[in-house]
PDB file of C-alpha atoms in Angstrom:
ATOM      1  CA  MET A   1     159.290 141.854  93.744  1.00 93.00           C
ATOM      2  CA  LYS A   2     159.362 138.540  95.400  1.00 97.00           C
ATOM      3  CA  GLU A   3     158.598 135.986  92.665  1.00 97.00           C
ATOM      4  CA  LEU A   4     159.551 135.723  88.816  1.00 97.00           C
ATOM      5  CA  LEU A   5     158.181 133.036  86.810  1.00 98.00           C
ATOM      6  CA  LEU A   6     159.215 132.768  83.246  1.00 98.00           C
ATOM      7  CA  ASN A   7     159.644 129.289  82.551  1.00 97.00           C
ATOM      8  CA  SER A   8     159.305 127.652  79.225  1.00 98.00           C
ATOM      9  CA  ASN A   9     159.930 130.738  76.831  1.00 98.00           C
ATOM     10  CA  ARG A  10     162.526 131.522  74.786  1.00 97.00           C
ATOM     11  CA  ILE A  11     164.489 134.011  76.742  1.00 97.00           C
ATOM     12  CA  GLY A  12     168.278 133.259  75.718  1.00 98.00           C
ATOM     13  CA  ASP A  13     170.976 134.352  76.731  1.00 98.00           C
ATOM     14  CA  GLU A  14     170.490 138.104  75.455  1.00 98.00           C
ATOM     15  CA  GLY A  15     167.132 137.652  78.221  1.00 98.00           C
ATOM     16  CA  ALA A  16     169.276 136.148  81.169  1.00 98.00           C
ATOM     17  CA  VAL A  17     172.109 138.746  80.734  1.00 98.00           C
ATOM     18  CA  SER A  18     169.191 141.532  81.112  1.00 98.00           C
ATOM     19  CA  ILE A  19     167.502 139.858  84.447  1.00 98.00           C
ATOM     20  CA  GLY A  20     170.715 138.886  86.175  1.00 97.00           C
ATOM     21  CA  SER A  21     172.157 142.566  85.608  1.00 97.00           C
ATOM     22  CA  ASN A  22     169.273 143.572  87.658  1.00 95.00           C
ATOM     23  CA  THR A  23     169.913 145.699  90.955  1.00 96.00           C
ATOM     24  CA  THR A  24     166.488 146.663  92.035  1.00 97.00           C
ATOM     25  CA  TRP A  25     164.991 143.418  92.781  1.00 97.00           C
ATOM     26  CA  THR A  26     166.029 143.057  96.185  1.00 97.00           C
ATOM     27  CA  ASN A  27     163.162 140.993  97.715  1.00 98.00           C
ATOM     28  CA  LEU A  28     163.545 138.529  95.302  1.00 98.00           C
ATOM     29  CA  GLU A  29     162.911 134.835  96.203  1.00 98.00           C
ATOM     30  CA  LEU A  30     161.745 132.565  93.393  1.00 98.00           C
ATOM     31  CA  LEU A  31     163.460 132.976  89.986  1.00 98.00           C
ATOM     32  CA  TYR A  32     162.174 129.864  87.576  1.00 98.00           C
ATOM     33  CA  LEU A  33     163.751 129.868  84.400  1.00 98.00           C
ATOM     34  CA  HIS A  34     164.153 126.687  83.000  1.00 97.00           C
ATOM     35  CA  GLN A  35     163.250 125.321  79.164  1.00 98.00           C
ATOM     36  CA  ASN A  36     164.471 128.814  77.973  1.00 98.00           C
ATOM     37  CA  GLU A  37     167.841 128.230  75.824  1.00 98.00           C
ATOM     38  CA  ILE A  38     170.022 129.985  78.256  1.00 98.00           C
ATOM     39  CA  GLY A  39     173.526 128.912  77.516  1.00 98.00           C
ATOM     40  CA  ASP A  40     176.912 130.168  79.565  1.00 98.00           C
ATOM     41  CA  LYS A  41     176.652 133.719  78.811  1.00 98.00           C
ATOM     42  CA  GLY A  42     172.739 133.922  80.640  1.00 98.00           C
ATOM     43  CA  ALA A  43     173.707 131.963  83.584  1.00 98.00           C
ATOM     44  CA  ALA A  44     177.603 133.668  84.190  1.00 98.00           C
ATOM     45  CA  ALA A  45     175.203 136.893  84.394  1.00 98.00           C
ATOM     46  CA  ILE A  46     172.808 135.304  86.887  1.00 98.00           C
ATOM     47  CA  GLY A  47     175.543 133.667  89.186  1.00 98.00           C
ATOM     48  CA  ALA A  48     177.140 137.584  89.226  1.00 98.00           C
ATOM     49  CA  ASN A  49     174.196 138.807  90.522  1.00 97.00           C
ATOM     50  CA  THR A  50     174.904 139.946  94.329  1.00 97.00           C
ATOM     51  CA  THR A  51     171.562 142.002  94.656  1.00 97.00           C
ATOM     52  CA  TRP A  52     169.073 138.882  95.386  1.00 98.00           C
ATOM     53  CA  SER A  53     170.507 138.314  99.069  1.00 97.00           C
ATOM     54  CA  LYS A  54     167.091 136.808  99.841  1.00 98.00           C
ATOM     55  CA  LEU A  55     166.699 134.371  97.067  1.00 98.00           C
ATOM     56  CA  LYS A  56     165.476 130.841  97.804  1.00 98.00           C
ATOM     57  CA  ILE A  57     164.961 128.871  95.000  1.00 98.00           C
ATOM     58  CA  LEU A  58     166.959 129.300  91.724  1.00 98.00           C
ATOM     59  CA  GLU A  59     164.982 127.116  88.895  1.00 98.00           C
ATOM     60  CA  LEU A  60     167.221 126.517  85.491  1.00 98.00           C
ATOM     61  CA  GLY A  61     166.958 123.051  84.154  1.00 98.00           C
ATOM     62  CA  GLY A  62     166.409 122.346  80.761  1.00 98.00           C
ATOM     63  CA  ASN A  63     168.773 124.872  79.044  1.00 98.00           C
ATOM     64  CA  LYS A  64     171.941 124.874  77.526  1.00 98.00           C
ATOM     65  CA  ILE A  65     174.360 125.621  80.037  1.00 98.00           C
ATOM     66  CA  GLY A  66     178.035 124.183  80.417  1.00 98.00           C
ATOM     67  CA  ASP A  67     180.638 124.579  82.913  1.00 98.00           C
ATOM     68  CA  LYS A  68     181.137 128.303  82.583  1.00 98.00           C
ATOM     69  CA  GLY A  69     177.523 129.079  83.447  1.00 98.00           C
ATOM     70  CA  ALA A  70     178.054 126.211  86.411  1.00 98.00           C
ATOM     71  CA  ILE A  71     180.978 128.212  87.677  1.00 98.00           C
ATOM     72  CA  SER A  72     179.586 131.028  87.908  1.00 98.00           C
ATOM     73  CA  ILE A  73     176.587 130.182  89.894  1.00 98.00           C
ATOM     74  CA  GLY A  74     179.132 127.872  92.275  1.00 98.00           C
ATOM     75  CA  ASN A  75     180.592 130.942  92.895  1.00 98.00           C
ATOM     76  CA  ASN A  76     177.838 132.741  94.021  1.00 98.00           C
ATOM     77  CA  ILE A  77     178.600 134.270  97.645  1.00 97.00           C
ATOM     78  CA  ALA A  78     175.011 136.562  97.866  1.00 97.00           C
ATOM     79  CA  TRP A  79     172.320 133.626  97.694  1.00 98.00           C
ATOM     80  CA  LYS A  80     172.733 133.034 101.530  1.00 98.00           C
ATOM     81  CA  ASN A  81     169.229 131.976 101.786  1.00 98.00           C
ATOM     82  CA  LEU A  82     169.111 129.650  98.800  1.00 98.00           C
ATOM     83  CA  VAL A  83     167.122 126.544  99.403  1.00 98.00           C
ATOM     84  CA  ARG A  84     166.348 125.029  96.379  1.00 98.00           C
ATOM     85  CA  LEU A  85     168.933 124.790  93.015  1.00 98.00           C
ATOM     86  CA  THR A  86     167.757 123.385  90.041  1.00 98.00           C
ATOM     87  CA  LEU A  87     170.357 122.464  87.285  1.00 98.00           C
ATOM     88  CA  HIS A  88     169.370 119.337  85.917  1.00 98.00           C
ATOM     89  CA  SER A  89     169.197 119.018  82.227  1.00 98.00           C
ATOM     90  CA  ASN A  90     172.174 121.021  80.846  1.00 98.00           C
ATOM     91  CA  ARG A  91     175.667 120.558  79.798  1.00 98.00           C
ATOM     92  CA  ILE A  92     177.304 120.650  83.209  1.00 98.00           C
ATOM     93  CA  GLY A  93     180.455 118.747  83.694  1.00 98.00           C
ATOM     94  CA  ASP A  94     183.004 117.999  86.171  1.00 98.00           C
ATOM     95  CA  GLU A  95     184.182 121.746  86.202  1.00 98.00           C
ATOM     96  CA  GLY A  96     180.762 123.285  86.828  1.00 98.00           C
ATOM     97  CA  ALA A  97     180.141 120.072  89.488  1.00 98.00           C
ATOM     98  CA  VAL A  98     183.298 121.202  91.316  1.00 98.00           C
ATOM     99  CA  SER A  99     182.397 124.778  91.677  1.00 98.00           C
ATOM    100  CA  ILE A 100     179.275 124.185  92.919  1.00 98.00           C
ATOM    101  CA  GLY A 101     179.915 121.466  95.333  1.00 98.00           C
ATOM    102  CA  SER A 102     182.922 123.765  96.601  1.00 98.00           C
ATOM    103  CA  ASN A 103     180.141 126.502  97.832  1.00 98.00           C
ATOM    104  CA  THR A 104     180.379 127.496 101.017  1.00 98.00           C
ATOM    105  CA  THR A 105     177.820 129.963 101.351  1.00 98.00           C
ATOM    106  CA  TRP A 106     174.716 128.248 100.547  1.00 98.00           C
ATOM    107  CA  THR A 107     174.214 126.577 104.374  1.00 98.00           C
ATOM    108  CA  ASN A 108     169.918 126.899 104.535  1.00 98.00           C
ATOM    109  CA  LEU A 109     170.520 124.700 100.775  1.00 98.00           C
ATOM    110  CA  GLU A 110     168.061 121.930 101.103  1.00 98.00           C
ATOM    111  CA  GLU A 111     167.334 120.431  97.378  1.00 98.00           C
ATOM    112  CA  LEU A 112     170.003 120.190  94.350  1.00 99.00           C
ATOM    113  CA  TYR A 113     168.948 118.938  91.318  1.00 98.00           C
ATOM    114  CA  LEU A 114     171.465 117.847  88.553  1.00 98.00           C
ATOM    115  CA  HIS A 115     170.635 115.189  87.113  1.00 98.00           C
ATOM    116  CA  GLU A 116     170.866 114.153  83.425  1.00 98.00           C
ATOM    117  CA  ASN A 117     174.308 116.553  82.704  1.00 98.00           C
ATOM    118  CA  GLU A 118     177.791 115.382  81.983  1.00 98.00           C
ATOM    119  CA  ILE A 119     178.991 114.760  85.699  1.00 98.00           C
ATOM    120  CA  GLY A 120     181.910 112.744  86.491  1.00 98.00           C
ATOM    121  CA  ASP A 121     184.112 111.494  89.670  1.00 98.00           C
ATOM    122  CA  LYS A 122     185.688 114.960  89.747  1.00 98.00           C
ATOM    123  CA  GLY A 123     182.643 116.500  90.027  1.00 98.00           C
ATOM    124  CA  ALA A 124     180.523 114.058  92.199  1.00 98.00           C
ATOM    125  CA  VAL A 125     184.082 114.324  94.584  1.00 98.00           C
ATOM    126  CA  ALA A 126     183.092 117.780  95.010  1.00 98.00           C
ATOM    127  CA  ILE A 127     179.939 117.644  95.883  1.00 98.00           C
ATOM    128  CA  GLY A 128     180.463 114.696  98.239  1.00 98.00           C
ATOM    129  CA  THR A 129     182.924 116.427 100.457  1.00 98.00           C
ATOM    130  CA  ASN A 130     180.902 119.757 100.755  1.00 98.00           C
ATOM    131  CA  ILE A 131     180.351 120.172 104.662  1.00 97.00           C
ATOM    132  CA  THR A 132     178.285 123.360 104.046  1.00 97.00           C
ATOM    133  CA  TRP A 133     174.791 121.611 102.860  1.00 98.00           C
ATOM    134  CA  SER A 134     173.767 120.669 106.742  1.00 98.00           C
ATOM    135  CA  LYS A 135     170.275 120.901 105.825  1.00 98.00           C
ATOM    136  CA  LEU A 136     170.104 119.177 102.493  1.00 98.00           C
ATOM    137  CA  LYS A 137     167.528 116.770 101.484  1.00 98.00           C
ATOM    138  CA  LYS A 138     167.757 116.002  98.200  1.00 98.00           C
ATOM    139  CA  LEU A 139     170.443 115.103  96.263  1.00 99.00           C
ATOM    140  CA  ILE A 140     169.282 114.022  92.753  1.00 98.00           C
ATOM    141  CA  LEU A 141     172.436 112.889  90.808  1.00 99.00           C
ATOM    142  CA  HIS A 142     170.280 110.215  88.504  1.00 98.00           C
ATOM    143  CA  SER A 143     172.020 109.974  84.692  1.00 98.00           C
ATOM    144  CA  ASN A 144     175.490 111.674  84.613  1.00 98.00           C
ATOM    145  CA  ARG A 145     179.077 109.784  84.199  1.00 98.00           C
ATOM    146  CA  ILE A 146     180.156 109.469  88.116  1.00 98.00           C
ATOM    147  CA  GLY A 147     181.584 106.359  89.032  1.00 98.00           C
ATOM    148  CA  ASP A 148     183.163 104.378  92.008  1.00 98.00           C
ATOM    149  CA  GLU A 149     185.334 107.258  93.030  1.00 98.00           C
ATOM    150  CA  GLY A 150     182.547 109.954  93.095  1.00 98.00           C
ATOM    151  CA  ALA A 151     179.921 107.691  94.840  1.00 98.00           C
ATOM    152  CA  LEU A 152     182.279 106.766  97.518  1.00 98.00           C
ATOM    153  CA  SER A 153     183.315 110.551  98.361  1.00 98.00           C
ATOM    154  CA  ILE A 154     179.485 110.620  98.742  1.00 98.00           C
ATOM    155  CA  GLY A 155     179.031 107.862 100.255  1.00 98.00           C
ATOM    156  CA  SER A 156     181.424 109.047 103.054  1.00 98.00           C
ATOM    157  CA  ASN A 157     179.516 112.153 103.980  1.00 98.00           C
ATOM    158  CA  THR A 158     178.667 112.664 107.248  1.00 97.00           C
ATOM    159  CA  THR A 159     177.329 116.351 107.015  1.00 98.00           C
ATOM    160  CA  TRP A 160     173.629 115.392 105.034  1.00 98.00           C
ATOM    161  CA  LYS A 161     171.892 114.417 108.362  1.00 98.00           C
ATOM    162  CA  ASN A 162     168.600 115.335 106.987  1.00 98.00           C
ATOM    163  CA  LEU A 163     169.410 113.827 103.697  1.00 98.00           C
ATOM    164  CA  GLU A 164     166.105 111.903 102.187  1.00 98.00           C
ATOM    165  CA  LEU A 165     166.213 111.621  98.959  1.00 98.00           C
ATOM    166  CA  LEU A 166     169.489 110.310  97.084  1.00 98.00           C
ATOM    167  CA  TYR A 167     168.839 109.368  93.303  1.00 99.00           C
ATOM    168  CA  LEU A 168     172.228 107.902  91.561  1.00 98.00           C
ATOM    169  CA  HIS A 169     170.686 105.843  88.736  1.00 98.00           C
ATOM    170  CA  GLN A 170     172.288 105.644  85.404  1.00 98.00           C
ATOM    171  CA  ASN A 171     175.260 106.075  86.478  1.00 98.00           C
ATOM    172  CA  GLU A 172     178.435 103.826  86.284  1.00 98.00           C
ATOM    173  CA  ILE A 173     178.598 102.794  90.126  1.00 98.00           C
ATOM    174  CA  GLY A 174     180.277  99.265  90.846  1.00 98.00           C
ATOM    175  CA  ASP A 175     180.279  97.405  94.401  1.00 98.00           C
ATOM    176  CA  PRO A 176     182.911  99.831  95.914  1.00 98.00           C
ATOM    177  CA  GLY A 177     180.785 102.823  95.367  1.00 98.00           C
ATOM    178  CA  ALA A 178     177.627 100.821  96.621  1.00 98.00           C
ATOM    179  CA  THR A 179     179.472  99.920  99.665  1.00 98.00           C
ATOM    180  CA  ALA A 180     180.586 103.051 100.456  1.00 98.00           C
ATOM    181  CA  ILE A 181     176.874 104.365 100.557  1.00 98.00           C
ATOM    182  CA  GLY A 182     175.556 101.145 101.998  1.00 98.00           C
ATOM    183  CA  SER A 183     178.007 101.580 105.149  1.00 98.00           C
ATOM    184  CA  ASN A 184     177.226 105.483 105.925  1.00 98.00           C
ATOM    185  CA  ILE A 185     175.256 105.303 108.769  1.00 98.00           C
ATOM    186  CA  VAL A 186     174.736 108.920 108.786  1.00 98.00           C
ATOM    187  CA  TRP A 187     171.709 109.110 106.838  1.00 98.00           C
ATOM    188  CA  VAL A 188     168.825 107.812 109.991  1.00 98.00           C
ATOM    189  CA  ASN A 189     166.596 110.077 107.613  1.00 98.00           C
ATOM    190  CA  LEU A 190     167.159 108.434 103.973  1.00 98.00           C
ATOM    191  CA  LYS A 191     163.690 107.435 102.274  1.00 98.00           C
ATOM    192  CA  GLU A 192     164.568 107.327  98.949  1.00 98.00           C
ATOM    193  CA  LEU A 193     167.470 105.682  97.473  1.00 98.00           C
ATOM    194  CA  THR A 194     167.653 104.589  93.410  1.00 98.00           C
ATOM    195  CA  LEU A 195     171.269 102.890  91.942  1.00 98.00           C
ATOM    196  CA  GLY A 196     169.474 101.316  89.354  1.00 98.00           C
ATOM    197  CA  ARG A 197     171.418 100.997  85.714  1.00 98.00           C
ATOM    198  CA  ASN A 198     174.834 100.926  87.596  1.00 98.00           C
ATOM    199  CA  ASN A 199     177.448  97.606  87.606  1.00 98.00           C
ATOM    200  CA  ILE A 200     176.823  96.485  91.143  1.00 98.00           C
ATOM    201  CA  SER A 201     176.809  93.070  91.903  1.00 98.00           C
ATOM    202  CA  ASP A 202     176.087  90.775  95.208  1.00 98.00           C
ATOM    203  CA  LYS A 203     179.399  92.582  96.746  1.00 98.00           C
ATOM    204  CA  GLY A 204     177.144  95.956  96.821  1.00 98.00           C
ATOM    205  CA  ALA A 205     174.233  95.020  97.208  1.00 98.00           C
ATOM    206  CA  ILE A 206     175.267  93.011 100.079  1.00 98.00           C
ATOM    207  CA  VAL A 207     176.281  95.851 101.913  1.00 98.00           C
ATOM    208  CA  ILE A 208     172.967  97.817 101.171  1.00 98.00           C
ATOM    209  CA  GLY A 209     171.055  94.816 102.683  1.00 98.00           C
ATOM    210  CA  SER A 210     173.572  94.743 105.839  1.00 97.00           C
ATOM    211  CA  ASN A 211     172.518  98.844 106.707  1.00 98.00           C
ATOM    212  CA  GLU A 212     170.486  98.938 109.615  1.00 97.00           C
ATOM    213  CA  ALA A 213     171.020 103.179 110.129  1.00 98.00           C
ATOM    214  CA  TRP A 214     168.013 103.503 107.620  1.00 98.00           C
ATOM    215  CA  LYS A 215     165.307 103.154 109.727  1.00 98.00           C
ATOM    216  CA  ASN A 216     163.239 105.455 107.280  1.00 98.00           C
ATOM    217  CA  LEU A 217     163.746 104.026 104.357  1.00 98.00           C
ATOM    218  CA  GLU A 218     160.672 103.640 101.882  1.00 98.00           C
ATOM    219  CA  ILE A 219     162.073 103.131  98.680  1.00 98.00           C
ATOM    220  CA  LEU A 220     165.212 100.893  97.487  1.00 98.00           C
ATOM    221  CA  HIS A 221     165.288 100.576  93.465  1.00 98.00           C
ATOM    222  CA  LEU A 222     168.182  98.640  92.258  1.00 98.00           C
ATOM    223  CA  PRO A 223     166.868  97.261  88.942  1.00 98.00           C
ATOM    224  CA  GLU A 224     169.584  96.764  85.856  1.00 98.00           C
ATOM    225  CA  ASN A 225     172.647  95.709  87.771  1.00 98.00           C
ATOM    226  CA  GLN A 226     174.766  92.369  87.971  1.00 98.00           C
ATOM    227  CA  ILE A 227     173.108  91.201  91.933  1.00 98.00           C
ATOM    228  CA  GLY A 228     172.437  87.503  92.337  1.00 98.00           C
ATOM    229  CA  SER A 229     171.404  85.091  94.893  1.00 98.00           C
ATOM    230  CA  GLN A 230     173.568  86.337  97.401  1.00 98.00           C
ATOM    231  CA  GLY A 231     172.936  89.813  96.864  1.00 97.00           C
ATOM    232  CA  ALA A 232     168.999  89.776  97.233  1.00 97.00           C
ATOM    233  CA  VAL A 233     168.843  87.182 100.354  1.00 97.00           C
ATOM    234  CA  ALA A 234     170.874  90.065 101.788  1.00 97.00           C
ATOM    235  CA  ILE A 235     168.463  92.431 101.028  1.00 97.00           C
ATOM    236  CA  ALA A 236     165.438  90.058 101.693  1.00 96.00           C
ATOM    237  CA  ASN A 237     166.918  89.106 105.215  1.00 96.00           C
ATOM    238  CA  ASN A 238     167.292  93.229 106.363  1.00 96.00           C
ATOM    239  CA  ILE A 239     164.519  93.503 109.166  1.00 94.00           C
ATOM    240  CA  THR A 240     165.545  97.425 109.805  1.00 96.00           C
ATOM    241  CA  TRP A 241     163.830  98.412 107.107  1.00 97.00           C
ATOM    242  CA  HIS A 242     159.860  98.434 108.655  1.00 96.00           C
ATOM    243  CA  LYS A 243     158.837 101.369 105.911  1.00 97.00           C
ATOM    244  CA  LEU A 244     160.019  99.932 103.195  1.00 97.00           C
ATOM    245  CA  LYS A 245     157.182 100.383 100.034  1.00 96.00           C
ATOM    246  CA  SER A 246     158.768  99.532  96.704  1.00 95.00           C
ATOM    247  CA  LEU A 247     161.949  97.226  96.255  1.00 93.00           C
TER     248      LEU A 247
END
């Protein structure tokens, strides 16, 4: 069996534990379990599985997973082929995010969805300092509790040369974090950057507007911040973003 699609059911921890304990699905590549009332116990069992070495996609969004479950998933060293990990809309905080960010096994990871959790600076720093995910294309972290320290770490990352989407809206990022992100010159493939509903003012917007590396940028969203005329002028005067479609 290569695919197990059980999303939007009521599997719960008991069912997830049983699934995680399986030792016969050696060819499993896709496991969809989002919206299933799975908590830490079920997530821990899934994370402890060492049989699914061919697993490429793991969907666990919309459940009740907290730090304990996320830690188990982050500690997994068997999923060397993992391409997409979805854990959005759970109850994951810094401890769980640190474990995920510290993983050095997922060298093929391209998409990481952790939005709508309870991740703060500590977790974001661990994610930002990861040097294993060289193939990462999508990092979705909006609607968390990430501040300047976390944004500084993310903005300073030089490993994600293939990054295309970075969603950080609805966090607690101010000018220092925005400055770090705007100063990044490694993300030459960046297409979408969302930083709305943060605490960014002219200072951060000026640095973002001055970026000349993002030649493939198509979407830049900065609504509901504290940007004034100087920041708007800097963004408007950017001559690099020829592909920009939405601002």
